[in-house]
PDB file of C-alpha atoms and ligand atoms in Angstrom:
ATOM      1  CA  MET A   1       0.000   0.000   0.000  1.00 47.00           C
ATOM      2  CA  LYS A   2       1.523   3.320  -1.073  1.00 50.00           C
ATOM      3  CA  THR A   3       1.314   6.205   1.369  1.00 52.00           C
ATOM      4  CA  GLU A   4       0.858   9.855   0.460  1.00 57.00           C
ATOM      5  CA  ARG A   5       4.116  11.829   0.690  1.00 61.00           C
ATOM      6  CA  LYS A   6       4.275  15.512   1.578  1.00 72.00           C
ATOM      7  CA  SER A   7       6.662  17.457  -0.657  1.00 82.00           C
ATOM      8  CA  PHE A   8       9.954  18.900   0.551  1.00 85.00           C
ATOM      9  CA  LYS A   9      12.737  20.390  -1.528  1.00 89.00           C
ATOM     10  CA  GLY A  10      15.773  21.681   0.283  1.00 91.00           C
ATOM     11  CA  LYS A  11      19.249  22.354  -1.095  1.00 94.00           C
ATOM     12  CA  SER A  12      20.644  19.011   0.027  1.00 96.00           C
ATOM     13  CA  LEU A  13      17.634  16.920   1.057  1.00 97.00           C
ATOM     14  CA  TYR A  14      14.417  16.440  -0.865  1.00 95.00           C
ATOM     15  CA  ARG A  15      11.570  14.030  -1.457  1.00 94.00           C
ATOM     16  CA  PRO A  16      12.035  12.409  -4.858  1.00 92.00           C
ATOM     17  CA  THR A  17       9.048  11.903  -7.129  1.00 85.00           C
ATOM     18  CA  GLY A  18       8.477   9.818 -10.276  1.00 80.00           C
ATOM     19  CA  LYS A  19      11.025   7.093 -11.019  1.00 75.00           C
ATOM     20  CA  ALA A  20      13.403   8.324  -8.311  1.00 77.00           C
ATOM     21  CA  GLY A  21      10.488   8.184  -5.865  1.00 80.00           C
ATOM     22  CA  GLU A  22      10.348   4.429  -6.474  1.00 79.00           C
ATOM     23  CA  TYR A  23      13.749   4.259  -4.796  1.00 80.00           C
ATOM     24  CA  SER A  24      13.343   6.181  -1.597  1.00 87.00           C
ATOM     25  CA  ALA A  25      11.195   8.624   0.307  1.00 91.00           C
ATOM     26  CA  TRP A  26      14.113  10.999   0.979  1.00 95.00           C
ATOM     27  CA  ALA A  27      17.347  11.621  -0.913  1.00 96.00           C
ATOM     28  CA  CYS A  28      20.458  13.764  -0.646  1.00 97.00           C
ATOM     29  CA  ASN A  29      22.377  15.211  -3.595  1.00 97.00           C
ATOM     30  CA  PHE A  30      25.549  17.239  -2.988  1.00 98.00           C
ATOM     31  CA  TYR A  31      27.039  16.887  -6.466  1.00 97.00           C
ATOM     32  CA  THR A  32      26.086  16.795 -10.109  1.00 95.00           C
ATOM     33  CA  GLY A  33      28.213  14.952 -12.652  1.00 95.00           C
ATOM     34  CA  CYS A  34      29.987  11.634 -12.334  1.00 97.00           C
ATOM     35  CA  SER A  35      33.284  10.131 -13.464  1.00 97.00           C
ATOM     36  CA  ASN A  36      31.812   6.625 -13.832  1.00 97.00           C
ATOM     37  CA  ASN A  37      30.597   7.990 -17.165  1.00 95.00           C
ATOM     38  CA  CYS A  38      28.037   5.293 -17.939  1.00 96.00           C
ATOM     39  CA  SER A  39      26.917   5.437 -21.561  1.00 94.00           C
ATOM     40  CA  TYR A  40      23.245   5.076 -20.571  1.00 93.00           C
ATOM     41  CA  CYS A  41      23.397   7.710 -17.776  1.00 92.00           C
ATOM     42  CA  TYR A  42      20.010   9.390 -17.291  1.00 85.00           C
ATOM     43  CA  CYS A  43      21.734  12.540 -15.965  1.00 87.00           C
ATOM     44  CA  LYS A  44      23.363  13.192 -19.338  1.00 87.00           C
ATOM     45  CA  ARG A  45      19.963  13.608 -20.925  1.00 81.00           C
ATOM     46  CA  GLY A  46      16.752  15.437 -20.127  1.00 77.00           C
ATOM     47  CA  VAL A  47      16.337  17.909 -17.284  1.00 78.00           C
ATOM     48  CA  MET A  48      19.753  17.214 -15.722  1.00 79.00           C
ATOM     49  CA  SER A  49      21.805  17.567 -18.912  1.00 85.00           C
ATOM     50  CA  HIS A  50      22.599  21.284 -18.400  1.00 87.00           C
ATOM     51  CA  VAL A  51      24.522  20.501 -15.202  1.00 86.00           C
ATOM     52  CA  TRP A  52      26.155  17.269 -16.385  1.00 90.00           C
ATOM     53  CA  SER A  53      29.942  16.921 -16.285  1.00 93.00           C
ATOM     54  CA  GLU A  54      32.331  13.990 -16.373  1.00 94.00           C
ATOM     55  CA  GLU A  55      33.692  15.044 -12.977  1.00 96.00           C
ATOM     56  CA  PRO A  56      31.459  15.493  -9.919  1.00 97.00           C
ATOM     57  CA  MET A  57      30.903  19.191  -9.164  1.00 97.00           C
ATOM     58  CA  LEU A  58      29.561  20.524  -5.867  1.00 97.00           C
ATOM     59  CA  LYS A  59      26.087  21.936  -6.560  1.00 96.00           C
ATOM     60  CA  LYS A  60      26.159  25.688  -7.127  1.00 95.00           C
ATOM     61  CA  CYS A  61      23.757  26.315  -4.234  1.00 97.00           C
ATOM     62  CA  PHE A  62      26.609  25.424  -1.814  1.00 98.00           C
ATOM     63  CA  LYS A  63      29.526  27.808  -1.167  1.00 97.00           C
ATOM     64  CA  ASP A  64      31.840  24.924  -0.296  1.00 98.00           C
ATOM     65  CA  SER A  65      31.727  21.507   1.361  1.00 97.00           C
ATOM     66  CA  ASP A  66      31.555  23.014   4.891  1.00 98.00           C
ATOM     67  CA  ASN A  67      28.501  24.975   3.842  1.00 98.00           C
ATOM     68  CA  ALA A  68      26.997  21.835   2.231  1.00 98.00           C
ATOM     69  CA  ILE A  69      27.319  19.898   5.505  1.00 98.00           C
ATOM     70  CA  ALA A  70      25.889  22.794   7.525  1.00 98.00           C
ATOM     71  CA  VAL A  71      22.872  22.961   5.190  1.00 98.00           C
ATOM     72  CA  PHE A  72      22.482  19.166   5.327  1.00 98.00           C
ATOM     73  CA  GLU A  73      22.484  19.187   9.131  1.00 98.00           C
ATOM     74  CA  LYS A  74      19.885  21.942   9.308  1.00 98.00           C
ATOM     75  CA  GLU A  75      17.576  20.241   6.773  1.00 98.00           C
ATOM     76  CA  MET A  76      18.036  16.850   8.429  1.00 98.00           C
ATOM     77  CA  LEU A  77      17.185  18.133  11.900  1.00 98.00           C
ATOM     78  CA  ALA A  78      14.087  19.909  10.530  1.00 97.00           C
ATOM     79  CA  ASN A  79      12.759  16.554   9.259  1.00 96.00           C
ATOM     80  CA  ILE A  80      14.303  14.230  11.819  1.00 97.00           C
ATOM     81  CA  ASP A  81      11.197  12.274  12.869  1.00 96.00           C
ATOM     82  CA  GLU A  82      10.409  11.148   9.326  1.00 94.00           C
ATOM     83  CA  LEU A  83      14.029  10.538   8.427  1.00 96.00           C
ATOM     84  CA  ARG A  84      14.494   8.241  11.403  1.00 96.00           C
ATOM     85  CA  LYS A  85      11.755   6.029   9.917  1.00 93.00           C
ATOM     86  CA  THR A  86      12.682   6.065   6.225  1.00 92.00           C
ATOM     87  CA  GLY A  87      16.379   6.928   6.117  1.00 96.00           C
ATOM     88  CA  ILE A  88      18.206   9.039   3.519  1.00 97.00           C
ATOM     89  CA  PHE A  89      19.233   7.832   0.064  1.00 97.00           C
ATOM     90  CA  PHE A  90      22.598   8.931  -1.446  1.00 98.00           C
ATOM     91  CA  SER A  91      22.422   9.951  -4.385  1.00 96.00           C
ATOM     92  CA  PHE A  92      20.614  10.364  -7.699  1.00 93.00           C
ATOM     93  CA  THR A  93      22.896  12.849  -9.440  1.00 94.00           C
ATOM     94  CA  THR A  94      26.332  11.268  -8.974  1.00 97.00           C
ATOM     95  CA  ASP A  95      28.003   8.190  -7.513  1.00 98.00           C
ATOM     96  CA  PRO A  96      28.400   9.228  -3.841  1.00 98.00           C
ATOM     97  CA  MET A  97      31.275   6.816  -3.120  1.00 98.00           C
ATOM     98  CA  ILE A  98      34.070   7.961  -5.452  1.00 98.00           C
ATOM     99  CA  PRO A  99      37.249   8.276  -3.357  1.00 98.00           C
ATOM    100  CA  GLY A 100      38.831  11.732  -3.580  1.00 97.00           C
ATOM    101  CA  LYS A 101      35.728  13.186  -5.279  1.00 98.00           C
ATOM    102  CA  THR A 102      32.403  12.483  -3.576  1.00 98.00           C
ATOM    103  CA  LEU A 103      33.205   9.942  -0.852  1.00 98.00           C
ATOM    104  CA  GLU A 104      34.573  12.412   1.692  1.00 98.00           C
ATOM    105  CA  LEU A 105      31.461  14.622   1.851  1.00 98.00           C
ATOM    106  CA  THR A 106      29.193  11.571   1.756  1.00 98.00           C
ATOM    107  CA  MET A 107      31.022  10.137   4.770  1.00 98.00           C
ATOM    108  CA  GLU A 108      30.609  13.399   6.691  1.00 98.00           C
ATOM    109  CA  ALA A 109      26.874  13.370   6.019  1.00 98.00           C
ATOM    110  CA  VAL A 110      26.556   9.636   6.776  1.00 98.00           C
ATOM    111  CA  SER A 111      28.383  10.113  10.046  1.00 97.00           C
ATOM    112  CA  LEU A 112      26.062  12.985  11.003  1.00 98.00           C
ATOM    113  CA  ALA A 113      22.970  10.984  10.040  1.00 98.00           C
ATOM    114  CA  LEU A 114      24.003   7.874  11.971  1.00 98.00           C
ATOM    115  CA  ARG A 115      24.894   9.885  15.060  1.00 97.00           C
ATOM    116  CA  ASN A 116      21.336  11.273  14.925  1.00 97.00           C
ATOM    117  CA  ASP A 117      19.826   7.796  14.565  1.00 97.00           C
ATOM    118  CA  VAL A 118      18.937   8.311  10.888  1.00 97.00           C
ATOM    119  CA  PRO A 119      19.569   5.245   8.664  1.00 97.00           C
ATOM    120  CA  VAL A 120      21.303   5.680   5.304  1.00 98.00           C
ATOM    121  CA  GLN A 121      20.979   3.969   1.920  1.00 97.00           C
ATOM    122  CA  ILE A 122      23.926   4.343  -0.428  1.00 98.00           C
ATOM    123  CA  LEU A 123      23.880   3.314  -4.091  1.00 98.00           C
ATOM    124  CA  THR A 124      27.203   2.955  -5.884  1.00 98.00           C
ATOM    125  CA  LYS A 125      29.089   1.350  -8.738  1.00 98.00           C
ATOM    126  CA  ARG A 126      32.361   1.604  -6.846  1.00 98.00           C
ATOM    127  CA  ALA A 127      34.147  -0.979  -4.721  1.00 98.00           C
ATOM    128  CA  ASP A 128      37.329   0.960  -3.876  1.00 97.00           C
ATOM    129  CA  TRP A 129      35.844   3.030  -1.010  1.00 98.00           C
ATOM    130  CA  LEU A 130      35.880   0.015   1.345  1.00 97.00           C
ATOM    131  CA  ASP A 131      39.658   0.367   1.612  1.00 97.00           C
ATOM    132  CA  ALA A 132      39.642   4.173   1.770  1.00 97.00           C
ATOM    133  CA  GLU A 133      40.780   5.746   5.051  1.00 97.00           C
ATOM    134  CA  VAL A 134      37.745   8.036   5.228  1.00 97.00           C
ATOM    135  CA  TRP A 135      35.341   5.029   5.344  1.00 97.00           C
ATOM    136  CA  LYS A 136      37.475   3.212   7.918  1.00 96.00           C
ATOM    137  CA  THR A 137      37.782   6.373  10.013  1.00 96.00           C
ATOM    138  CA  MET A 138      34.026   6.968   9.926  1.00 96.00           C
ATOM    139  CA  CYS A 139      33.394   3.386  11.114  1.00 95.00           C
ATOM    140  CA  ALA A 140      36.081   3.557  13.804  1.00 95.00           C
ATOM    141  CA  THR A 141      34.986   6.973  15.064  1.00 95.00           C
ATOM    142  CA  ILE A 142      31.283   6.395  15.506  1.00 94.00           C
ATOM    143  CA  ASN A 143      31.214   2.568  15.736  1.00 92.00           C
ATOM    144  CA  PRO A 144      27.935   2.492  13.760  1.00 94.00           C
ATOM    145  CA  ASP A 145      25.088   0.040  14.028  1.00 95.00           C
ATOM    146  CA  TYR A 146      25.668  -1.510  10.581  1.00 96.00           C
ATOM    147  CA  LYS A 147      21.976  -2.421  10.390  1.00 96.00           C
ATOM    148  CA  LYS A 148      21.388   1.325   9.974  1.00 97.00           C
ATOM    149  CA  ILE A 149      23.447   1.253   6.751  1.00 98.00           C
ATOM    150  CA  ALA A 150      22.110  -0.190   3.492  1.00 98.00           C
ATOM    151  CA  ILE A 151      24.648  -0.462   0.699  1.00 98.00           C
ATOM    152  CA  GLY A 152      23.411  -1.008  -2.851  1.00 98.00           C
ATOM    153  CA  PHE A 153      25.412  -1.841  -5.936  1.00 98.00           C
ATOM    154  CA  THR A 154      24.138  -1.188  -9.426  1.00 98.00           C
ATOM    155  CA  LEU A 155      24.609  -4.370 -11.411  1.00 98.00           C
ATOM    156  CA  THR A 156      24.294  -4.534 -15.186  1.00 98.00           C
ATOM    157  CA  ARG A 157      27.321  -6.851 -15.703  1.00 98.00           C
ATOM    158  CA  ARG A 158      28.229  -4.607 -18.641  1.00 97.00           C
ATOM    159  CA  ASP A 159      31.591  -3.090 -17.652  1.00 98.00           C
ATOM    160  CA  ASP A 160      31.993  -1.895 -21.245  1.00 98.00           C
ATOM    161  CA  LEU A 161      29.141   0.605 -20.682  1.00 97.00           C
ATOM    162  CA  GLU A 162      30.496   1.862 -17.326  1.00 98.00           C
ATOM    163  CA  PRO A 163      34.120   2.783 -18.093  1.00 97.00           C
ATOM    164  CA  GLY A 164      34.887   4.730 -14.884  1.00 97.00           C
ATOM    165  CA  ALA A 165      33.158   2.377 -12.441  1.00 98.00           C
ATOM    166  CA  SER A 166      34.581  -0.647 -10.621  1.00 98.00           C
ATOM    167  CA  PRO A 167      34.286  -3.899 -12.583  1.00 98.00           C
ATOM    168  CA  HIS A 168      31.310  -6.137 -11.875  1.00 98.00           C
ATOM    169  CA  THR A 169      33.403  -8.774 -10.086  1.00 98.00           C
ATOM    170  CA  GLU A 170      34.792  -6.146  -7.681  1.00 98.00           C
ATOM    171  CA  ARG A 171      31.287  -4.857  -6.945  1.00 98.00           C
ATOM    172  CA  ILE A 172      30.152  -8.381  -6.050  1.00 98.00           C
ATOM    173  CA  ALA A 173      33.193  -8.841  -3.785  1.00 98.00           C
ATOM    174  CA  ALA A 174      32.408  -5.497  -2.123  1.00 98.00           C
ATOM    175  CA  MET A 175      28.776  -6.509  -1.629  1.00 98.00           C
ATOM    176  CA  LYS A 176      29.991  -9.672   0.100  1.00 98.00           C
ATOM    177  CA  ARG A 177      32.196  -7.611   2.447  1.00 98.00           C
ATOM    178  CA  CYS A 178      29.306  -5.274   3.292  1.00 98.00           C
ATOM    179  CA  TYR A 179      27.006  -8.246   3.938  1.00 98.00           C
ATOM    180  CA  GLU A 180      29.579  -9.870   6.213  1.00 97.00           C
ATOM    181  CA  LEU A 181      30.058  -6.580   8.038  1.00 97.00           C
ATOM    182  CA  GLY A 182      26.343  -6.648   8.905  1.00 97.00           C
ATOM    183  CA  CYS A 183      25.080  -3.910   6.573  1.00 97.00           C
ATOM    184  CA  HIS A 184      21.818  -4.343   4.720  1.00 97.00           C
ATOM    185  CA  THR A 185      22.576  -4.981   1.055  1.00 98.00           C
ATOM    186  CA  PHE A 186      20.615  -4.409  -2.123  1.00 98.00           C
ATOM    187  CA  ALA A 187      21.216  -4.658  -5.856  1.00 98.00           C
ATOM    188  CA  SER A 188      19.907  -2.179  -8.372  1.00 97.00           C
ATOM    189  CA  VAL A 189      19.557  -4.312 -11.486  1.00 98.00           C
ATOM    190  CA  GLU A 190      18.774  -1.317 -13.625  1.00 95.00           C
ATOM    191  CA  PRO A 191      18.918  -0.806 -16.428  1.00 95.00           C
ATOM    192  CA  ILE A 192      18.484  -4.297 -17.827  1.00 96.00           C
ATOM    193  CA  VAL A 193      20.727  -3.998 -20.875  1.00 95.00           C
ATOM    194  CA  ASP A 194      20.236  -7.631 -21.821  1.00 94.00           C
ATOM    195  CA  ILE A 195      18.474 -10.412 -19.958  1.00 97.00           C
ATOM    196  CA  VAL A 196      21.435 -12.810 -19.920  1.00 97.00           C
ATOM    197  CA  ASN A 197      23.775 -10.392 -18.158  1.00 97.00           C
ATOM    198  CA  SER A 198      21.125  -9.227 -15.696  1.00 97.00           C
ATOM    199  CA  GLU A 199      20.275 -12.821 -14.868  1.00 97.00           C
ATOM    200  CA  CYS A 200      23.971 -13.615 -14.249  1.00 98.00           C
ATOM    201  CA  ALA A 201      24.383 -10.459 -12.158  1.00 98.00           C
ATOM    202  CA  MET A 202      21.472 -11.465  -9.938  1.00 98.00           C
ATOM    203  CA  SER A 203      22.874 -14.969  -9.495  1.00 97.00           C
ATOM    204  CA  ASP A 204      26.297 -13.529  -8.592  1.00 98.00           C
ATOM    205  CA  ALA A 205      24.746 -11.230  -5.969  1.00 98.00           C
ATOM    206  CA  TYR A 206      22.163 -13.665  -4.582  1.00 97.00           C
ATOM    207  CA  PRO A 207      24.208 -15.076  -1.643  1.00 97.00           C
ATOM    208  CA  PHE A 208      24.962 -11.583  -0.298  1.00 96.00           C
ATOM    209  CA  CYS A 209      21.909  -9.555  -1.341  1.00 98.00           C
ATOM    210  CA  GLU A 210      18.719  -8.968   0.683  1.00 97.00           C
ATOM    211  CA  LEU A 211      16.766  -6.929  -1.829  1.00 97.00           C
ATOM    212  CA  PHE A 212      16.781  -6.692  -5.628  1.00 97.00           C
ATOM    213  CA  LYS A 213      15.368  -3.698  -7.474  1.00 97.00           C
ATOM    214  CA  VAL A 214      14.917  -4.399 -11.157  1.00 97.00           C
ATOM    215  CA  GLY A 215      14.021  -1.948 -13.919  1.00 96.00           C
ATOM    216  CA  LEU A 216      14.218  -1.389 -17.667  1.00 96.00           C
ATOM    217  CA  MET A 217      16.347   1.119 -19.573  1.00 91.00           C
ATOM    218  CA  SER A 218      14.618   4.479 -19.634  1.00 84.00           C
ATOM    219  CA  GLY A 219      13.917   5.378 -23.277  1.00 80.00           C
ATOM    220  CA  GLY A 220      16.174   2.558 -24.470  1.00 78.00           C
ATOM    221  CA  ALA A 221      15.679  -0.766 -26.260  1.00 85.00           C
ATOM    222  CA  LYS A 222      13.305  -3.110 -24.457  1.00 91.00           C
ATOM    223  CA  PRO A 223      14.147  -6.797 -23.863  1.00 95.00           C
ATOM    224  CA  ASP A 224      12.196  -9.662 -25.381  1.00 96.00           C
ATOM    225  CA  LYS A 225       8.924  -9.975 -23.426  1.00 96.00           C
ATOM    226  CA  HIS A 226       9.069 -13.772 -23.140  1.00 96.00           C
ATOM    227  CA  GLU A 227      12.610 -13.627 -21.754  1.00 97.00           C
ATOM    228  CA  LEU A 228      11.638 -10.900 -19.303  1.00 97.00           C
ATOM    229  CA  LYS A 229       8.576 -12.835 -18.163  1.00 97.00           C
ATOM    230  CA  ALA A 230      10.784 -15.897 -17.592  1.00 97.00           C
ATOM    231  CA  LEU A 231      13.200 -13.749 -15.534  1.00 97.00           C
ATOM    232  CA  VAL A 232      10.334 -12.405 -13.411  1.00 97.00           C
ATOM    233  CA  ASN A 233       8.877 -15.846 -12.764  1.00 95.00           C
ATOM    234  CA  LYS A 234      12.235 -17.432 -12.016  1.00 95.00           C
ATOM    235  CA  TRP A 235      13.243 -14.793  -9.449  1.00 96.00           C
ATOM    236  CA  ASN A 236       9.806 -14.568  -7.826  1.00 95.00           C
ATOM    237  CA  SER A 237      10.059 -18.306  -7.305  1.00 93.00           C
ATOM    238  CA  THR A 238      13.725 -18.299  -6.231  1.00 93.00           C
ATOM    239  CA  LEU A 239      13.154 -15.611  -3.592  1.00 92.00           C
ATOM    240  CA  ASP A 240       9.834 -17.017  -2.375  1.00 85.00           C
ATOM    241  CA  LYS A 241      10.170 -18.079   1.290  1.00 79.00           C
ATOM    242  CA  SER A 242      13.892 -17.200   1.267  1.00 88.00           C
ATOM    243  CA  GLY A 243      13.233 -14.028   3.221  1.00 88.00           C
ATOM    244  CA  LYS A 244      14.884 -12.050   0.424  1.00 95.00           C
ATOM    245  CA  LYS A 245      12.821  -9.548  -1.509  1.00 96.00           C
ATOM    246  CA  ILE A 246      12.429  -8.149  -4.990  1.00 97.00           C
ATOM    247  CA  TYR A 247      10.967  -4.882  -6.182  1.00 96.00           C
ATOM    248  CA  TRP A 248       9.981  -4.918  -9.838  1.00 96.00           C
ATOM    249  CA  LYS A 249       9.980  -1.312 -10.955  1.00 94.00           C
ATOM    250  CA  GLN A 250       6.965   0.162 -12.677  1.00 93.00           C
ATOM    251  CA  SER A 251       8.805   0.013 -16.008  1.00 94.00           C
ATOM    252  CA  VAL A 252       8.798  -3.818 -15.821  1.00 96.00           C
ATOM    253  CA  ILE A 253       5.181  -4.032 -14.652  1.00 96.00           C
ATOM    254  CA  ASP A 254       3.945  -1.656 -17.362  1.00 95.00           C
ATOM    255  CA  TYR A 255       5.920  -3.419 -20.106  1.00 96.00           C
ATOM    256  CA  LEU A 256       4.687  -6.911 -19.201  1.00 97.00           C
ATOM    257  CA  GLY A 257       1.104  -5.844 -18.484  1.00 96.00           C
ATOM    258  CA  ASP A 258      -1.090  -8.909 -17.826  1.00 95.00           C
ATOM    259  CA  ASP A 259       1.984 -11.147 -18.122  1.00 94.00           C
ATOM    260  CA  PHE A 260       3.415  -9.713 -14.896  1.00 95.00           C
ATOM    261  CA  THR A 261       2.899 -11.867 -11.794  1.00 90.00           C
ATOM    262  CA  PHE A 262       3.178 -10.490  -8.237  1.00 89.00           C
ATOM    263  CA  TRP A 263       4.213 -13.050  -5.607  1.00 90.00           C
ATOM    264  CA  MET A 264       3.115 -12.163  -2.087  1.00 87.00           C
ATOM    265  CA  ASP A 265       6.130 -13.682  -0.316  1.00 88.00           C
ATOM    266  CA  SER A 266       8.872 -12.272  -2.502  1.00 93.00           C
ATOM    267  CA  CYS A 267       7.612  -9.085  -4.185  1.00 95.00           C
ATOM    268  CA  VAL A 268       7.505  -5.737  -2.389  1.00 94.00           C
ATOM    269  CA  ASP A 269       6.285  -2.310  -3.429  1.00 91.00           C
ATOM    270  CA  SER A 270       8.107   1.006  -3.528  1.00 87.00           C
ATOM    271  CA  ASP A 271       7.330   1.776   0.127  1.00 86.00           C
ATOM    272  CA  TYR A 272       9.268  -1.293   1.340  1.00 92.00           C
ATOM    273  CA  ASN A 273      11.577  -0.207   4.154  1.00 92.00           C
ATOM    274  CA  ILE A 274      14.776  -2.257   4.207  1.00 93.00           C
ATOM    275  CA  PHE A 275      15.491  -1.007   7.735  1.00 91.00           C
ATOM    276  CA  SER A 276      12.302  -2.549   9.156  1.00 84.00           C
ATOM    277  CA  TYR A 277      13.524  -6.108   8.648  1.00 70.00           C
TER     278      TYR A 277
HETATM  279  S1  SF4 B 301      26.958   5.984 -11.878  1.00 91.97           S
HETATM  280 FE1  SF4 B 301      24.949   6.879 -12.173  1.00 91.97          FE
HETATM  281  S2  SF4 B 301      25.299   9.133 -12.177  1.00 91.97           S
HETATM  282 FE2  SF4 B 301      27.295   8.118 -12.513  1.00 91.97          FE
HETATM  283  S3  SF4 B 301      27.532   8.085 -14.750  1.00 91.97           S
HETATM  284 FE3  SF4 B 301      26.638   6.093 -14.095  1.00 91.97          FE
HETATM  285  S4  SF4 B 301      24.399   6.360 -14.289  1.00 91.97           S
HETATM  286 FE4  SF4 B 301      25.360   8.432 -14.326  1.00 91.97          FE
END
């Protein structure tokens, strides 16, 4: 059951709507632009294209990173009751975990959120931050409850389309480390570039992944419907009774129409809260 969301749009925090709203109730963007440079990047096109760059740039509404953190803290505290329930998602307009570029500010904000009992969801295509000092320092300094941290990896298994990101195999290894650390883990299997690679990516992640989120390429070529239907049925069945969950994004449901099957024990909707389980 979807719940009505009040709108909020601050400089750092906001309530996403549309496709981004399928991901989280609240999100934080400090940067625009991204050196992962995925060929299918949605930020390169449409409404975000005027601020796109191949290097992350601090958003112009912030004077500097100190100002960005001060704004974040103020906006977080103003919405603290809701944020403690839903958590904050990092980020829709960059990869928030790029060492030396976005990771440092993300860690400052994550540290502040966790110290205020606000859970965080982080989506990345990088694996190298797990060995970065700033991540280790954050963990050592605040000794976080890792169940308040959900780490997601985007998995297409198409390294050729993501030239600046960590290779697929390194992302899987990083997911395993996060899982073993006690973090919640999720996989964003979006976009599906081709069914075979998405299927393999899901199998690779399965032992270490609590939640899969699967969606089609926005405005791109659509997969064969029979193959997609087979993927849906296989993973609904595989996850049934396992305690693991899958969220089929609206793009999949709309494309398959009557051929889409919702399984009560494995499928969740966009309001699913990974921190409640
Ligand atoms: S990781 Fe995300 S924001 Fe960065 S280039 Fe790829 S799709 Fe764009």
